[in-house]
Coordinates of C-alpha atoms in Angstrom, one line a residue:
K241 CA 123.4 114.3 87.8
A242 CA 123.7 113.5 84.1
L243 CA 120.3 115.0 83.4
E244 CA 121.3 118.2 85.3
R245 CA 124.5 118.5 83.2
K246 CA 122.5 118.2 80.0
L247 CA 120.1 120.8 81.2
H248 CA 122.9 123.2 82.1
E249 CA 124.5 122.6 78.7
K250 CA 121.3 123.2 76.7
L251 CA 119.9 125.9 79.0
P252 CA 122.8 128.0 80.5
G253 CA 121.7 129.8 83.6
C254 CA 118.9 127.3 84.2
S255 CA 118.6 126.6 87.9
L256 CA 116.6 123.4 87.7
E257 CA 118.0 120.5 89.6
A258 CA 117.0 116.8 89.6
K259 CA 116.1 117.1 93.3
P260 CA 113.5 118.5 93.9
H261 CA 112.3 120.0 90.6
I262 CA 112.5 117.1 88.2
E263 CA 111.7 114.3 90.7
S264 CA 108.6 116.3 91.8
R265 CA 107.4 116.7 88.2
M266 CA 108.0 113.0 87.5
K267 CA 105.9 112.1 90.6
T268 CA 103.1 114.4 89.4
L269 CA 103.1 112.9 85.9
K270 CA 103.1 109.4 87.3
T271 CA 100.1 110.2 89.5
N272 CA 98.2 111.8 86.6
F273 CA 98.9 108.8 84.4
Q274 CA 97.7 106.3 87.0
T275 CA 94.5 108.3 87.5
V276 CA 93.7 108.3 83.8
H277 CA 94.7 104.6 83.4
K278 CA 92.3 103.7 86.2
M279 CA 89.5 105.7 84.6
L280 CA 90.0 103.9 81.3
T281 CA 90.6 100.4 82.6
G282 CA 89.3 100.2 86.1
P283 CA 86.5 97.7 86.9
N284 CA 84.2 100.4 88.3
C285 CA 84.8 103.1 85.7
S286 CA 82.6 102.2 82.7
G287 CA 81.5 105.1 80.7
F288 CA 84.9 106.7 80.3
G289 CA 86.5 106.9 76.9
W290 CA 89.5 108.4 75.2
D291 CA 89.5 111.1 72.4
A292 CA 92.6 110.4 70.5
T293 CA 92.4 113.6 68.5
R294 CA 92.2 115.9 71.5
Q295 CA 94.1 113.5 73.8
V296 CA 91.6 113.8 76.7
V297 CA 89.4 111.5 78.7
T298 CA 85.7 111.7 77.7
A299 CA 82.5 110.8 79.6
E300 CA 78.9 112.0 79.8
K301 CA 78.1 114.5 82.5
P302 CA 76.4 111.9 84.9
V303 CA 79.5 109.7 84.7
W304 CA 81.8 112.6 85.6
D305 CA 79.5 113.7 88.4
A306 CA 79.5 110.2 89.9
Y307 CA 83.2 109.9 89.6
I308 CA 83.9 113.3 91.2
Q309 CA 81.4 112.6 94.0
V310 CA 83.0 109.3 95.0
H311 CA 86.6 110.6 94.7
L312 CA 85.9 113.9 96.5
L313 CA 84.3 111.9 99.4
F314 CA 87.3 109.6 99.5
S315 CA 89.7 112.6 99.5
I316 CA 87.8 114.1 102.5
I317 CA 87.8 110.9 104.4
V318 CA 91.5 110.2 103.9
T319 CA 92.7 113.7 104.8

């Protein structure tokens, strides 16, 4: 509730609430962070790097293609 009060003080008329808006965004950011962290530190993810200037994950096309194929297949099986 403290965060909602601060938002309403700084942005009058703002209709954002901690539930569901902020919590949903935090969940999305956490998921994205975990994905990038696994790419950079995971045991089966060699070939990925980090471009500090552009703040992006880097990899050669074959590495991306293999990653996408495995994770797309997993996504289809799970859902």
